[in-house]
Structure formats: structure tokens, C-alpha cells
XYZ file of C-alpha atoms in Angstrom:
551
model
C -10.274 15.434 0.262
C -13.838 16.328 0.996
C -17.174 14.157 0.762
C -20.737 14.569 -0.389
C -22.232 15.515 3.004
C -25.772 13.132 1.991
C -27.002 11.122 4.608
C -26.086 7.912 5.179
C -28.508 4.887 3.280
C -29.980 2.431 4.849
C -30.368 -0.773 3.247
C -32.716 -3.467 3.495
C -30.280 -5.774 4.986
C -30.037 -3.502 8.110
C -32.699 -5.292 10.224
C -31.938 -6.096 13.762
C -30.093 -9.427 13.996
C -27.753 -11.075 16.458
C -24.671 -9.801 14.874
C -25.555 -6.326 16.492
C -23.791 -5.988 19.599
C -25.737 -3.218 21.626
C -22.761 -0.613 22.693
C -19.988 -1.621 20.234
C -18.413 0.325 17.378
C -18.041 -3.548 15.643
C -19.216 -7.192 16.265
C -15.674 -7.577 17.547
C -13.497 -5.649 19.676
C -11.716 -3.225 17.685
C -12.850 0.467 18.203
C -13.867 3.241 15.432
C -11.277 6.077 16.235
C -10.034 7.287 13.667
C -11.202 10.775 12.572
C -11.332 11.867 8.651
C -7.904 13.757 9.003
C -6.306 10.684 10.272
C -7.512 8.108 7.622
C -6.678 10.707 4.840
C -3.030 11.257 5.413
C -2.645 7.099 6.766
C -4.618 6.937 3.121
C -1.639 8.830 1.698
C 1.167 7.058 3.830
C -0.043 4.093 2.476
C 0.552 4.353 -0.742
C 3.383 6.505 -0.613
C 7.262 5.108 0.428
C 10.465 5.072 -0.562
C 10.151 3.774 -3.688
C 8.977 7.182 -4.796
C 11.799 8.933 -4.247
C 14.675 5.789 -4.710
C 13.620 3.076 -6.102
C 12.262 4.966 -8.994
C 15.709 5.048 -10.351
C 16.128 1.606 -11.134
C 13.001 1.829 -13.279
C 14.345 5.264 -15.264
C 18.217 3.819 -15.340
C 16.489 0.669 -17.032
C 13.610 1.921 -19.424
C 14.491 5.796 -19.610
C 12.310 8.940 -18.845
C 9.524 7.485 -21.929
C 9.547 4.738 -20.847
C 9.257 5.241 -17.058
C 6.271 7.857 -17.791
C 4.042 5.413 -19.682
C 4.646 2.607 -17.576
C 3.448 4.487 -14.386
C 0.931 5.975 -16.188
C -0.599 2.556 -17.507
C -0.147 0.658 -13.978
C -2.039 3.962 -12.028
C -4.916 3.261 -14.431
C -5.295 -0.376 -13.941
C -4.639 0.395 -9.837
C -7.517 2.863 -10.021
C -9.495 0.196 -11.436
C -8.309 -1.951 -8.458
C -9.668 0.745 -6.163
C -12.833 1.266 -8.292
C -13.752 -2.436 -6.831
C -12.033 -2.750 -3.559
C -13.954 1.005 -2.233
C -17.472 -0.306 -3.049
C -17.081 -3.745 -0.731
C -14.969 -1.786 2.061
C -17.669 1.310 2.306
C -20.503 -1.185 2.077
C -19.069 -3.859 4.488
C -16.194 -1.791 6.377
C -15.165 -4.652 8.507
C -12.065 -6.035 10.706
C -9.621 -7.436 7.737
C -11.042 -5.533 4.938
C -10.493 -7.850 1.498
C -9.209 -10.581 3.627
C -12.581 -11.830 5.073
C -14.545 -10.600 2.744
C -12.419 -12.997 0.457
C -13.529 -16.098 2.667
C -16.949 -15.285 3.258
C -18.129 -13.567 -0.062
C -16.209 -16.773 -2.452
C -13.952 -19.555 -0.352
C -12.881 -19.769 3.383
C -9.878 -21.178 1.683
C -9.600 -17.844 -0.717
C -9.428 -15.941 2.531
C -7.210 -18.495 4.345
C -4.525 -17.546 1.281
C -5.292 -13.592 1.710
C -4.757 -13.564 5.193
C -1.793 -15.591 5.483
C -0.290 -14.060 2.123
C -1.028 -10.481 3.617
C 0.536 -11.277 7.182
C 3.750 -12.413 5.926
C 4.184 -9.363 3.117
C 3.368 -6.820 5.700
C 5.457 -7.926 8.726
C 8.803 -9.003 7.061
C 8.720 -5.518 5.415
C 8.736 -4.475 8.862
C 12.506 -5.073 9.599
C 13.488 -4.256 5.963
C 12.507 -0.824 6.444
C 13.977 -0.855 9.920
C 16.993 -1.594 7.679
C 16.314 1.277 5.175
C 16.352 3.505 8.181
C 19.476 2.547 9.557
C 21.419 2.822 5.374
C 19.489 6.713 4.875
C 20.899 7.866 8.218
C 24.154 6.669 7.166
C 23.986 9.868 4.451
C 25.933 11.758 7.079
C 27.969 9.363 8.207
C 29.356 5.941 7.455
C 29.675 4.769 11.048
C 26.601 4.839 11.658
C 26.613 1.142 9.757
C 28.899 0.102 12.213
C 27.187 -2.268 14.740
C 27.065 -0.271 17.817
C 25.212 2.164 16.046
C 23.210 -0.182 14.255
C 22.002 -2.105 16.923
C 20.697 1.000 19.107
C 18.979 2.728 16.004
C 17.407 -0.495 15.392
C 16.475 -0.925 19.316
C 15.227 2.685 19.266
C 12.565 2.112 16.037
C 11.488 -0.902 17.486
C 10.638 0.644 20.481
C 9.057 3.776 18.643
C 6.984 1.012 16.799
C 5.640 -0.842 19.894
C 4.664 2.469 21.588
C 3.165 3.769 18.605
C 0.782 0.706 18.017
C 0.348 -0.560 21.484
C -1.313 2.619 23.225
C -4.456 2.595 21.229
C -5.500 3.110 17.507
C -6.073 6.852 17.951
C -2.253 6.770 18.450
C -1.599 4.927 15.654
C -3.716 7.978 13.618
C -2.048 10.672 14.644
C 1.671 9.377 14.393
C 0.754 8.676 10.682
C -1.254 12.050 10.097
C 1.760 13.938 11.354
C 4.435 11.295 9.158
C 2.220 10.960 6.143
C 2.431 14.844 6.103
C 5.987 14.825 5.947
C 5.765 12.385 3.493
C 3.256 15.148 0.974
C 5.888 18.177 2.206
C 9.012 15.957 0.744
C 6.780 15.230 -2.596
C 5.892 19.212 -3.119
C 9.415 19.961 -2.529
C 10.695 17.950 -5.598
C 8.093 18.760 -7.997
C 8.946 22.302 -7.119
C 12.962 21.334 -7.217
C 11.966 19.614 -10.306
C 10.188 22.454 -12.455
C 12.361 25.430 -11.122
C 15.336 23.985 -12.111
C 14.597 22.716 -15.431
C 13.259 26.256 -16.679
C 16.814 28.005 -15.430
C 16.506 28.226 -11.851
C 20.007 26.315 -10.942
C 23.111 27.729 -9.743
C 24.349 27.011 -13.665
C 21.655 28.635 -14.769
C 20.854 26.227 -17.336
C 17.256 25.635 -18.252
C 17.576 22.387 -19.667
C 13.718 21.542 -19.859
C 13.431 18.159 -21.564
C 16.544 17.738 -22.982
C 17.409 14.447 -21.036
C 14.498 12.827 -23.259
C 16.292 13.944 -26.807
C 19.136 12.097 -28.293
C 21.631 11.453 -26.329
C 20.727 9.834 -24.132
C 17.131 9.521 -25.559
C 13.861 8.772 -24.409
C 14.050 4.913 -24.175
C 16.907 2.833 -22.647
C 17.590 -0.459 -23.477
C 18.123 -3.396 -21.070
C 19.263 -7.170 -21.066
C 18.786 -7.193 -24.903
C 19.640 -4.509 -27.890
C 17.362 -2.826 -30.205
C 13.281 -2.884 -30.073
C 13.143 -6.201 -28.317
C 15.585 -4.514 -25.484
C 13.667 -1.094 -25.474
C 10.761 -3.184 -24.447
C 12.665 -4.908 -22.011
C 13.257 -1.573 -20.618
C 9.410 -0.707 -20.249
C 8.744 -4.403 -18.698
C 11.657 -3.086 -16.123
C 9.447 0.099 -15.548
C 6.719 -1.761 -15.333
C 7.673 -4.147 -12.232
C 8.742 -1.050 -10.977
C 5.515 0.632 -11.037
C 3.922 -2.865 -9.726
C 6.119 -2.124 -6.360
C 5.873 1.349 -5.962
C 2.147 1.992 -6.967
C 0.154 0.648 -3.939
C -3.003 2.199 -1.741
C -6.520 0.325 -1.211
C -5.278 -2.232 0.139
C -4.180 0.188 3.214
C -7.761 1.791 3.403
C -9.548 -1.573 3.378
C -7.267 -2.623 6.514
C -8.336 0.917 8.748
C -11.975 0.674 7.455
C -12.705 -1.408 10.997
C -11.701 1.132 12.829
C -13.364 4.566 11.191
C -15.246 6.802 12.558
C -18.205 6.752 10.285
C -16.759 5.059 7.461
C -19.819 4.972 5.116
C -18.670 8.709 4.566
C -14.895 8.798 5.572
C -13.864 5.592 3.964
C -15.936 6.780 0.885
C -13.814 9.898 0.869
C -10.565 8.267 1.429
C -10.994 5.693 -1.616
C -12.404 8.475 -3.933
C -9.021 10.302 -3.189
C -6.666 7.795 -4.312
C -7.600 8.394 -8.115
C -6.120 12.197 -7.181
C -3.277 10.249 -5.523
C -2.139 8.022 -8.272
C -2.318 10.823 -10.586
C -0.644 13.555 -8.715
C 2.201 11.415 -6.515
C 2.961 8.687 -9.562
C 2.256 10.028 -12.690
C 3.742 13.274 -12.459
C 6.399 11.720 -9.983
C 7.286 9.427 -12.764
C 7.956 12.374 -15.103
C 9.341 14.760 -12.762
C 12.432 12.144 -11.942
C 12.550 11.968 -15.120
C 13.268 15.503 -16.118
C 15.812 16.234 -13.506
C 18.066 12.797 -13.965
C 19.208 11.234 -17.551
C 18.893 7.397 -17.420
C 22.452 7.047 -17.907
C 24.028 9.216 -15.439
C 27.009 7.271 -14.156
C 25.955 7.131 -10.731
C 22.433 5.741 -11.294
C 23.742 3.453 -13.778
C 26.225 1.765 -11.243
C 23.686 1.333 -8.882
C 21.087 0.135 -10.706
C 22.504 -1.340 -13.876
C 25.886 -3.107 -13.332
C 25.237 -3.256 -9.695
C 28.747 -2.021 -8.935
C 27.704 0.942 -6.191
C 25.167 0.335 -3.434
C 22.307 1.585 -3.803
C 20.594 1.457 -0.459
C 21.087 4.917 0.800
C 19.320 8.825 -0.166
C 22.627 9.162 -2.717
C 20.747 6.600 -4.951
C 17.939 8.557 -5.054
C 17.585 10.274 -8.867
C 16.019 13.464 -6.929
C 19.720 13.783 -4.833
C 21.636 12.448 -8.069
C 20.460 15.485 -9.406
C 21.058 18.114 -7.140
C 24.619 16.732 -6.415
C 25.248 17.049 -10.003
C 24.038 20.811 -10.281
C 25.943 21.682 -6.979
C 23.074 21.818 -4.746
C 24.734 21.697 -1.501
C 21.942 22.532 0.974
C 18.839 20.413 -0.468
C 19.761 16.954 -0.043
C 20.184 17.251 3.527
C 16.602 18.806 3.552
C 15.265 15.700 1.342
C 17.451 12.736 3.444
C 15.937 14.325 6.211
C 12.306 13.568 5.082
C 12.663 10.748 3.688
C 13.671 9.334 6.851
C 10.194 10.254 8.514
C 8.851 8.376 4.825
C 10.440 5.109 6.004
C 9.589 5.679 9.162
C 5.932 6.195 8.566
C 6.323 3.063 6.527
C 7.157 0.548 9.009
C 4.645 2.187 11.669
C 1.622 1.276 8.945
C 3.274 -2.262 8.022
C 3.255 -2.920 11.778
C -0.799 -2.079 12.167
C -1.574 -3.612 8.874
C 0.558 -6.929 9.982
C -1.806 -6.697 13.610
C -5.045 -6.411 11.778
C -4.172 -8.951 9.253
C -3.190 -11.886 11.861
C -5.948 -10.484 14.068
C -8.766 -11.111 11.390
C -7.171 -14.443 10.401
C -7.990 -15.453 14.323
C -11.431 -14.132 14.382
C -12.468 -16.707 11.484
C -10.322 -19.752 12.561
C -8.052 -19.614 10.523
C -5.265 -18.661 13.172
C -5.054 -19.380 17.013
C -7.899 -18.729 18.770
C -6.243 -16.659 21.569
C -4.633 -14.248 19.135
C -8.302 -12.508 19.719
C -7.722 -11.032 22.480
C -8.006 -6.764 22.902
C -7.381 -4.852 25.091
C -9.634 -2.155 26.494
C -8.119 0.315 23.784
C -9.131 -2.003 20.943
C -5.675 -3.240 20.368
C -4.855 -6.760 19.456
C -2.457 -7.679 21.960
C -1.542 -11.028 21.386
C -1.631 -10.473 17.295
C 0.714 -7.073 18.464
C 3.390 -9.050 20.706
C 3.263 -11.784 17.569
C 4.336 -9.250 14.903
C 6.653 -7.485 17.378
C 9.001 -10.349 17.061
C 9.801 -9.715 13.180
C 11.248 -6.249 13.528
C 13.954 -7.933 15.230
C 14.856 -9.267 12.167
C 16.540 -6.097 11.604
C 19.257 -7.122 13.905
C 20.705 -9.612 11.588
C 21.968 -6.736 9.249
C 24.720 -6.892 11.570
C 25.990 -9.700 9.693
C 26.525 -9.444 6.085
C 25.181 -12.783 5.117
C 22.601 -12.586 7.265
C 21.384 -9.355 5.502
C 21.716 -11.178 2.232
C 19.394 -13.651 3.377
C 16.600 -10.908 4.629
C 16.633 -9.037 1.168
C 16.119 -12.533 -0.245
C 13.205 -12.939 1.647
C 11.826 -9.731 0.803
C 12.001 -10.145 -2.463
C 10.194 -13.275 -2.508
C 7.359 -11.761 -0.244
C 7.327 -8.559 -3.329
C 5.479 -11.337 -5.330
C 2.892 -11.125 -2.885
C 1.610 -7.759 -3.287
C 0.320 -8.801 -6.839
C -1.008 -11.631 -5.208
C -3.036 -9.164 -3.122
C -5.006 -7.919 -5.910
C -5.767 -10.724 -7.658
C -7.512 -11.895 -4.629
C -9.576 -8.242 -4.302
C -10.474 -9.115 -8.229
C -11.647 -12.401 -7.437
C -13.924 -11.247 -4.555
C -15.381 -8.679 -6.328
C -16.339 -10.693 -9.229
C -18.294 -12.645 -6.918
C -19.696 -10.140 -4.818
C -21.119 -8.584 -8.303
C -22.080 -12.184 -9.540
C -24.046 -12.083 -5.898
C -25.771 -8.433 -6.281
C -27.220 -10.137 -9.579
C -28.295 -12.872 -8.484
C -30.214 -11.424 -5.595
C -31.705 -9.205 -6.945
C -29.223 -6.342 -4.608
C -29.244 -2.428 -5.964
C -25.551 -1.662 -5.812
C -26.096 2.026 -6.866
C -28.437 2.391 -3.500
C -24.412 1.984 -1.599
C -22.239 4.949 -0.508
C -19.978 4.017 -2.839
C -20.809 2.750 -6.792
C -18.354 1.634 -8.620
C -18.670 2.154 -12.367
C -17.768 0.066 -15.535
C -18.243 -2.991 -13.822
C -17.640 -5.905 -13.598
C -15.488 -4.817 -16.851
C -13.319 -2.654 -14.472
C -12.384 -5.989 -12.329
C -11.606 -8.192 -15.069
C -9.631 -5.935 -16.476
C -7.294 -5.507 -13.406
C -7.780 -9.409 -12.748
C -5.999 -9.947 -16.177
C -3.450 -7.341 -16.272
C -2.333 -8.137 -12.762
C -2.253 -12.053 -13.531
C -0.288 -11.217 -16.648
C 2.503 -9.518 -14.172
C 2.299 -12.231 -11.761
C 3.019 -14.561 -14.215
C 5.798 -12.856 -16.222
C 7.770 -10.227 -13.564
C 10.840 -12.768 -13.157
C 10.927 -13.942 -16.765
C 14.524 -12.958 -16.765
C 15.872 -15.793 -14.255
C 15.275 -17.879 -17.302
C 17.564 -15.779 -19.314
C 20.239 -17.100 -18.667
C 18.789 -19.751 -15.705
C 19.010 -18.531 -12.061
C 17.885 -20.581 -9.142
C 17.862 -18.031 -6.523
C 16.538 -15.602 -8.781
C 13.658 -17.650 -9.707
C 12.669 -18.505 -6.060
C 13.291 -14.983 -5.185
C 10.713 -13.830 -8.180
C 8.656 -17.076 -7.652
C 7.919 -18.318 -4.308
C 4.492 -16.945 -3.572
C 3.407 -17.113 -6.897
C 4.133 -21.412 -5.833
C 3.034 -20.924 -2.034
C -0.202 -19.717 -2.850
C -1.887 -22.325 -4.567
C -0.189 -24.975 -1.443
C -1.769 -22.491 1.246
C -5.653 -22.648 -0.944
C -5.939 -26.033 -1.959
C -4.054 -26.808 1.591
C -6.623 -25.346 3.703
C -9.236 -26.518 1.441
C -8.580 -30.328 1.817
C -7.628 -30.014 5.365
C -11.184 -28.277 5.774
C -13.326 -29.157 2.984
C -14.071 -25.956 2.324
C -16.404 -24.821 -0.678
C -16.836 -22.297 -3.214
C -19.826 -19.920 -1.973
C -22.230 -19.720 -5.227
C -23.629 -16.038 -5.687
C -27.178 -16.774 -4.948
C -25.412 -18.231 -1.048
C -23.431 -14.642 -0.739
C -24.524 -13.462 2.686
C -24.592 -9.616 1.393
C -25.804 -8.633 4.874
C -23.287 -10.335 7.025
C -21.786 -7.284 9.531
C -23.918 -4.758 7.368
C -26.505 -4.109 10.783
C -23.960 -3.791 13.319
C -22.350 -0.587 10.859
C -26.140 0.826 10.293
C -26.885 0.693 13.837
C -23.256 2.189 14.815
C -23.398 4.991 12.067
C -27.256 5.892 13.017
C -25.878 7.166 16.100
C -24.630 10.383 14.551
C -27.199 13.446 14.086
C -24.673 15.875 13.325
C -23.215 16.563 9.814
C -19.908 15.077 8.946
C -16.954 17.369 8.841
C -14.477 17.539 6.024
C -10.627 17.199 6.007
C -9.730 20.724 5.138
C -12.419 22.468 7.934
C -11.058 19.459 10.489
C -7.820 20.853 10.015
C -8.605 24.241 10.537
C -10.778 23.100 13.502
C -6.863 21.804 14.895
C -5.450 25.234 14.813
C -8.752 27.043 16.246
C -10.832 28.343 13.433
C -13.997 26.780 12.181
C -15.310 25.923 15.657
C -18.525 24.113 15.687
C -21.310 26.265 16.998
């Protein structure tokens, strides 16, 4: 988690002009206060939630441990390639909205209009869903706590957690998630080392069963909705949506690269981690599950394959399948308490990502005017007070119907995540197409993305590919809900681009009309500030606990 400690380039672009604003971190009203510690660990929260550790399971009790391995493996490669695009136009141009206005201004104000919009909705109604999460883990130790008395005041107590955390000032917002997001890395080096002590003999049976969940029976690769080859495939397409939902990450950076302290170096750092990330937290978490859980353990199987057990709660996890199957009595109490600072940390960064989002929207028109408004902390607090009102949302667990209805409109907002990243391929094609056509050095930038513009296209195509296919089985047999639950965005997209694009006659921006310089001076003359040399993440840590002082 380090960084080349080079000084910062200077482009040609950085000439004075009238978008520097003499005394301000940005050309708008959002402050850089975020230190390197802070955006590394929100860089891990990010991308890590409880999908790691639950909703894994539905991908192994579909596919198997083969299939669940590959399937991670291939979707962290084409998410790295994601990354490989998305760090070179957030270090270069790290601005309020990341990929969302660099969507409207680098191809189509109508393009941006769709990210925006697309990225609001997908962040905030995740908000109460994990509120929701919360309230289903806790009930591990006790099944009143679903009741709702108790469900009302844990959701009135995260709500109010939320607003504090996000309303005080960014810097807030940083530490809550450095100290979360830590918890988050503790729970993952717990179950690796859970993982590889007990499959080489250290369990109370003393059984060192190694890979033998991946040998015949039950075998390697599961089959699902069909039999034979066509079905093990099946079972690897199953993996694969999986992976689609639980492998996530620039977009996160992008978002907090406004509001970075020097974020031609720290931003830099935090992309160039995530390739560590992917392989580390998905890949081997993939296998690890994998090892300690056979795909058709009874439990995971009713939760996730006839649907006959609930699977909302820690007990679905594989991880806590496990150790209740070896007679771990301790451990699961240890991991349910964790994960509950994972969903925690969760909501806290879909709440600032669903602030920035509708806050960047208003900055280019493209949402009330008024929603600009900061206060003297940098905080968004109309945009704030706007999101604030999902998270109540949560409340309507109370009624069982009423929940039904919120997990239908999650799932329909899942669709937009994919969404996401077509958008950050489309931008970057054109951003490339512009760096040709004027003549613009892109390995002069703090960040050069190789194997370009191969690298996008690739991504673009895979990613299109899974947008297009991921509910293929409401066909099979015919579902109505199912295909508006798989569906939707895929169908509200297009109406919110060609929508705002009629209604404003907006127009495709050809590369050789790219404004490459855009916010470009206001970061020079912000970063040229600094005379001192940049500090890394592991001496800023030990600068926290009094060693490595600064002379």
C-alpha cells in the first residue's frame, strides 16, 4: 500500500484559467481531507461486503468449489481491467463525481445524465437493505431481535449512526471507515487462517481433509437448473453472477478522489492496490470457502438451492456452516461479530457514495440546483438530508410484504452495478480516442494504464455479455417478476439517455472536442502547494501510534 514517492507532473494543460479558484482544495465546495490511511482502508471497504463471507454460498451450492474458483478468478481479471481504465481518468482528473461527470463531459451530457442517476439509485436503496442485513445478523443470538420493537430501534439507532457519521465532515466519514474497513481485513485473515488450519488437521476431529470436498462425491462441479455438461455450465454462469455482485472496487475510489489529499499520489496508490485486492480477498476467498464447505452440505443447499431455509442471517454463511459442522463452538460468535461492523461499514460508504453521486448530478444540471449547497465542512447538505430519507426504508421490514417488495427492488437496482462499468468503458474509449487525436502523452500522467484501449474493450464486451444474459433463466420456464427483477435497468437506462437527450438535445462530444484540461489547473495548483514528501500507509500508521515522527 505504498507509492512511488516521484514528484508530481505537471502538464501542459495546467495554465492559469478561470476554473482555478484561489484558496480552494476544488472548483466546488467539497474539501480534500482525506489522508492516505483513510482512502486505503475506505479503498478496501469498498470493495469488500457481505457477499464475501455469505453470499458466496449461493455461488459454491450452485457451481461447486471448481467452479466457484474459476469464475472469481476470470471476473477479478476482467475487474482489474476495469480498474486499469477507470485509475488513469480519476488520478489525471480526480474530480467531484468521479466516472459520472467525466461520462458527460468527456462523451454525452446524456451518458452522464444515465451514470449519475443509475449510480444514485444503486447506492442509496442499498442503504436500507443493509440496514436490513444488520438487523437479520444480530438476530444470530437471538430470534427476538426480529420482532418489531427491536427492529424498529436497531434500525433508528443505524440511521442515526449514519447521519452522524456523514454529516460532521468528510474527515469523519475517513476515519469511521479506516477503523470498519479494518475490521472488515481482521474478519478476512481470520478465515483464511480458519480455512488452512483446519483443512491440514487442525480441528477438534482432527481430520485433515485438505481438498477432499473437490473429489468425487460431491465433486468439483455442481450442476444447476439442467443435468449433465449443459447444467455444469449452468453452474459456472451461477458463479459467475455471483462474482459480478460480489467483486466491486473503482468505482468507490473514483467517488473519494474529490476529496483526497493529494490524490495524484494517494489515489494512484489506492487504484494500484486493488489488483492486490482482487487477488488476495476474491480469488483466494473463492477457494478458501471452497475448501472448508462441500457444495452440497444440507444446510447450504436449503438455503440456496430449494430455497426452503432463510438464508439472510451469519448461519448461511459457508465460513459458519463449516465450523458448526466441525463443532466449533467459540468462532462463529467471533465471525457474526465482525461481520456486523462489515455491513455496517457498508451502508456508511453507500450513504457518502449516494451524497456525492446526487451532489455531482446538481453541479452539472442535471439535478436541482439547490442540492449544491455545502456546508462549511464540505458536506452536501441538501444532497445528505435527500439520501437520509431512503434508510428509512428499512422500517418497512416490519411488514412481511413490505420486505418482499424492498428485496424486489434491490434486485432490480443489482442490474445496475454492471451498468456502472459499461459506462467507465465507454468513457474511457473516448477519453483514449481524445489523447489521439490531440496529440495528448498519456504516459507523461501519474497513472498509465497499459494494454490499451485493448484492456477497455475487453471489459466493455465481457461486461455487456453479463448484462445481457444474467437473468436468462426467467425465460426458463417464463417469470414476470423475475424478469423485471433481472431486467429493469438494463430497460431504464436507455429511457433515462435518449430521455435526457431529446429533452436537451444533447450531443456526442467527438475526440478532437474532449476538453482534456477541464478541472486539470485547479488540481495542479492545489497539489503544488505541498513541498514536503508524501508519506506512505504503513509509516502513517506507525506515525498513529507514535513512531516515525516527522523531523
Amino acid at each position: 500500500m505504498g507509492f512511488d514517492e516521484e514528484k508530481v507532473p505537471q502538464f501542459e494543460t495546467s495554465t492559469k484559467s478561470d476554473l482555478v479558484v484561489e484558496g480552494h482544495d476544488n472548483v466546488d465546495d467539497l474539501q480534500r481531507r482525506l489522508h492516505n490511511r483513510q482512502i486505503q482502508l475506505i479503498a478496501v471497504g469498498g470493495s469488500i461486503g457481505t457477499a464475501l463471507f455469505v453470499s458466496i454460498g449461493g455461488g459454491l451450492a450452485k457451481g461447486g468449489p471448481a467452479n466457484l474458483f474459476i469464475a472469481y478468478t476470470l471476473y477479478s481479471l476482467v475487474l482489474a481491467l476495469v480498474n486499469n481504465s477507470v485509475a488513469e481518468m480519476s488520478t489525471y482528473m480526480p474530480i467531484s463525481g468521479g466516472f459520472i461527470r467525466l461520462a458527460g463531459h468527456w462523451v454525452d451530457d446524456a451518458l452522464g445524465f444515465t451514470a449519475g442517476w443509475n449510480f444514485f439509485f444503486y447506492e442509496a436503496i442499498l442503504i436500507p437493505f443493509e440496514i436490513t442485513a444488520l438487523n437479520l445478523v444480530l438476530s444470530f443470538w437471538s430470534d427476538k431481535i426480529t420482532d418489531p420493537g427491536p427492529t424498529a430501534g436497531i434500525c433508528a439507532a443505524v440511521i442515526v449512526l449514519y447521519a452522524l457519521l456523514n454529516v460532521l465532515a468528510v474527515r469523519a466519514y475517513g476515519e469511521a471507515e479506516f477503523w470498519l474497513s479494518g475490521g472488515k481485513v481482521i474478519l478476512i485473515i481470520i478465515l483464511f487462517c480458519f480455512t488452512f488450519i483446519t483443512m491440514v488437521g487442525g480441528n477438534p476431529s482432527h481430520d485433515a481433509f485438505g481438498f477432499r470436498y473437490w473429489k468425487n462425491p460431491p465433486g468439483a462441479f455442481a450442476e444447476w437448473h439442467t443435468t449433465g455438461d449443459l447444467g455444469r455450465f449452468e453452474g459456472f454462469l451461477a458463479c459467475l453472477w455471483s462474482a459480478g455482485f460480489c467483486i466491486v472496487g473503482p468505482e468507490y475510489i473514483s467517488m473519494v478522489a474529490a476529496e483526497a489529499k493529494r490524490p495524484s499520489i494517494f489515489i494512484k496508490a489506492a487504484f494500484k492496490t486493488v489488483y492486490y485486492r482482487f487477488c488476495f480477498f476474491f480469488i483466494v476467498g473463492s477457494l478458501a470457502v471452497a475448501i472448508v464447505c462441500p457444495w452440497d452440505d444440507p444446510v447450504l443447499t436449503a438455503i440456496y438451492r430449494d430455497g426452503t431455509q432463510g438464508g439472510g442471517t451469519a448461519a448461511a454463511s459457508p465460513y459458519v456452516i463449516a465450523m458448526t459442522n466441525m463443532r466449533i463452538k467459540v468462532l462463529p460468535h467471533i465471525v457474526n461479530a465482525l461481520m456486523i461492523t462489515s455491513i455496517f461499514s457498508a451502508g456508511n460508504t453507500y450513504t457518502y457514495c449516494a451524497t456525492r453521486s446526487l451532489y455531482s448530478l446538481a453541479l452539472e444540471g442535471r439535478a436541482p440546483r439547490f442540492l449544491r449547497k455545502c456546508t462549511k465542512q464540505g458536506v452536501p447538505i441538501y444532497c445528505f438530508c435527500v439520501v437520509m430519507i431512503f434508510p428509512f426504508l428499512s422500517f418497512l421490514q416490519l411488514s412481511n410484504s413490505s420486505a418482499k417488495v424492498l428485496n424486489w427492488l434491490i434486485n432490480i437496482m443489482t442490474g445496475g452495478s454492471l451498468i456502472n462499468y459499461l459506462i467507465m468503458g465507454i468513457t474511457f474509449f473516448n477519453y483514449y480516442l481524445a489523447t489521439k487525436a490531440q496529440g495528448f502523452d498519456r504516459t507523461k500522467l501519474p497513472y498509465y494504464g497499459f494494454f490499451q484501449p485493448w484492456g477497455a474493450i475487453i471489459a466493455f464486451a465481457f461486461q455487456l455479455i453479463m448484462v445481457i444474459f444474467y437473468g436468462y433463466s426467467s425465460f426458463t420456464p417464463w417469470s414476470v417478476s423475475n424478469f423485471f427483477a433481472n431486467y429493469t435497468m438494463q430497460i431504464v437506462a436507455p429511457i433515462l439517455f435518449f430521455g435526457w437527450k431529446l429533452l436537451k438535445r444533447t450531443r456526442y462530444v467527438r475526440p478532437s472536442e474532449v476538453d482534456l484540461v477541464f478541472e486539470r489547473p485547479q488540481i495542479d495548483a492545489y497539489e503544488s502547494q505541498f513541498t514536503d514528501v508524501p508519506v506512505g500507509f504503513w509509516v502513517e500508521l506507525l506515525q498513529m501510534v507514535g513512531l516515525c515522527r516527522n523531523k
